[in-house]
Tab-separated table of C-alpha atoms in Angstrom:
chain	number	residue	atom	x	y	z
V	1	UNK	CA	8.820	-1.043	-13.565
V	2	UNK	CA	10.409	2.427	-12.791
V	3	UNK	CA	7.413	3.959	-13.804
V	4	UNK	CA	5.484	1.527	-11.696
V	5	UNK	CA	7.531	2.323	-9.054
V	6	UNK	CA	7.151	5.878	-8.914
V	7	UNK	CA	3.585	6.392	-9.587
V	8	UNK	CA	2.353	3.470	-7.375
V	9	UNK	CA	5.058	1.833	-4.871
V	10	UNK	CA	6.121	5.261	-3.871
V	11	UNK	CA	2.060	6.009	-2.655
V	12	UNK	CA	2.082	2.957	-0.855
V	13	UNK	CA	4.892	3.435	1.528
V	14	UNK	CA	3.652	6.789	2.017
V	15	UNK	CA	0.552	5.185	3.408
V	16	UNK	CA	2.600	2.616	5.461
V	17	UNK	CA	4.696	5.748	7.142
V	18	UNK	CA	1.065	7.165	7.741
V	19	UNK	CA	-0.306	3.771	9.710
V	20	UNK	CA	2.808	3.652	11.640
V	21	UNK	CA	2.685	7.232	12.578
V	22	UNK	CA	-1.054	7.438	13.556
V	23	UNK	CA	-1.785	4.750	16.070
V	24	UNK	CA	-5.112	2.907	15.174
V	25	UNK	CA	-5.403	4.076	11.769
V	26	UNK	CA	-5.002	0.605	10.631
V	27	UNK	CA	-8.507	0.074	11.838
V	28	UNK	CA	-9.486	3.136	10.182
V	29	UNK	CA	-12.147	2.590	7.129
V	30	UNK	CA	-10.923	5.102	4.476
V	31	UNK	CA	-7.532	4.068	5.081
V	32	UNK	CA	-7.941	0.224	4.271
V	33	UNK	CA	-9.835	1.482	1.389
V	34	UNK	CA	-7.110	3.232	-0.152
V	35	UNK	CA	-4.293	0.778	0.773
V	36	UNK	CA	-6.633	-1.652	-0.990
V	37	UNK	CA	-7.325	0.207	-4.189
V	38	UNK	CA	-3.052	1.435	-4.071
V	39	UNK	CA	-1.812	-2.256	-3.938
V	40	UNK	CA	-4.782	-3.449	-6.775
V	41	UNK	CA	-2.970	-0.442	-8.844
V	42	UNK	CA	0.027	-1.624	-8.422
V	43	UNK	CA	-0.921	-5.232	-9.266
V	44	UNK	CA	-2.509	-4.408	-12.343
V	45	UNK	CA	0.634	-1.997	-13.569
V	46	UNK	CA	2.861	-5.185	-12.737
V	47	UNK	CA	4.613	-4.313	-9.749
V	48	UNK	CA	5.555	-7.861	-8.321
V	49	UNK	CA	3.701	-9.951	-5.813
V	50	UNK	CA	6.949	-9.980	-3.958
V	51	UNK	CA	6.977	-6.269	-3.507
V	52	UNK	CA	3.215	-5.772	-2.456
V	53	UNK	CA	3.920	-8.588	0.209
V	54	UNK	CA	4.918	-5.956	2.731
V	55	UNK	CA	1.589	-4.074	1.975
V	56	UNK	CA	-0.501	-6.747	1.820
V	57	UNK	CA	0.395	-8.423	5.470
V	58	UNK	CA	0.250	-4.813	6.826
V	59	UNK	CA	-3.858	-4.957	5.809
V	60	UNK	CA	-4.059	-8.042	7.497
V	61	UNK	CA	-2.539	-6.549	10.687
């Protein structure tokens, strides 16, 4: 999981700083896109369900 962690969790709250910093970015295409393909990374490299909650309730606003 540490290398999960670092190569995919670490992305993801980068984009989460990014949606809170830019106001209606969570609207914004491209960034859905990548917060979608980020957290189906993670998933598949076996980061827990627990820790993409977060992510995942941030897509659904």
């Amino acid at each position: 999981m540490d290398d999960c962690q670092t190569e995919f969790v670490e992305p993801l709250e980068t984009l989460r700083r990014r949606a809170r910093a830019t106001p209606g970015l969570l609207q914004d295409d491209a960034w859905r896109i990548e917060m979608t393909a980020a957290i189906a990374a993670a998933r598949a490299c076996g980061v827990s369900s627990k820790t993409l909650a977060d992510f995942e309730a941030l897509l659904r606003g």
